[in-house]
Amino acid sequence: MEKKIIKLIESLNRIMGTWGKMVIRRTLVNTFTILLFSQVIITTLFWIFGREISSGWLGILGIEFTAWGTMLAFYFKGRKEETDYD
């Protein structure tokens, strides 16, 4: 049992080690951005056409925006500003 747990932890370390790769980060951020903004567009259309939007739905959107901001912060965390000093 102990060997299986150690093997599981090592496999998780490999997965989390790949988080540093920009492709995975960019894919997650882009996918979440598309999903979030499509929800915002649908919610706005419902609001324009007079459908009632519950406060629970707006709370969920607020939590999603918080998660999206956190993902963006981690995405740009490793980048350094590139300035041209010519």
Phi, psi and omega in degrees: 000319181296321179294324179293321179294317178297319179296319178296316179296319178295322179292323176294323177297323177295319180294314181290333177292332179281351178299335179291345179285133186294332183295316180294316179299313182297320180296314179296316181294316180295317180297313180294324178296316179297315179297316183293314182288332173292323175296320179295319179295316179296317178297318179296319178296318176300319181294319180296319183274010170088008177282145182280134180252123184285157180290333176297319178296318179292328175295319178296318178298322178297318178294321179294322177294324177296315179296321179296318177297322178294318178297320178295321179298317178289330178295316183270359182298318184278349182277143175250148179291132178255112182244137179268119182257030180286000000 
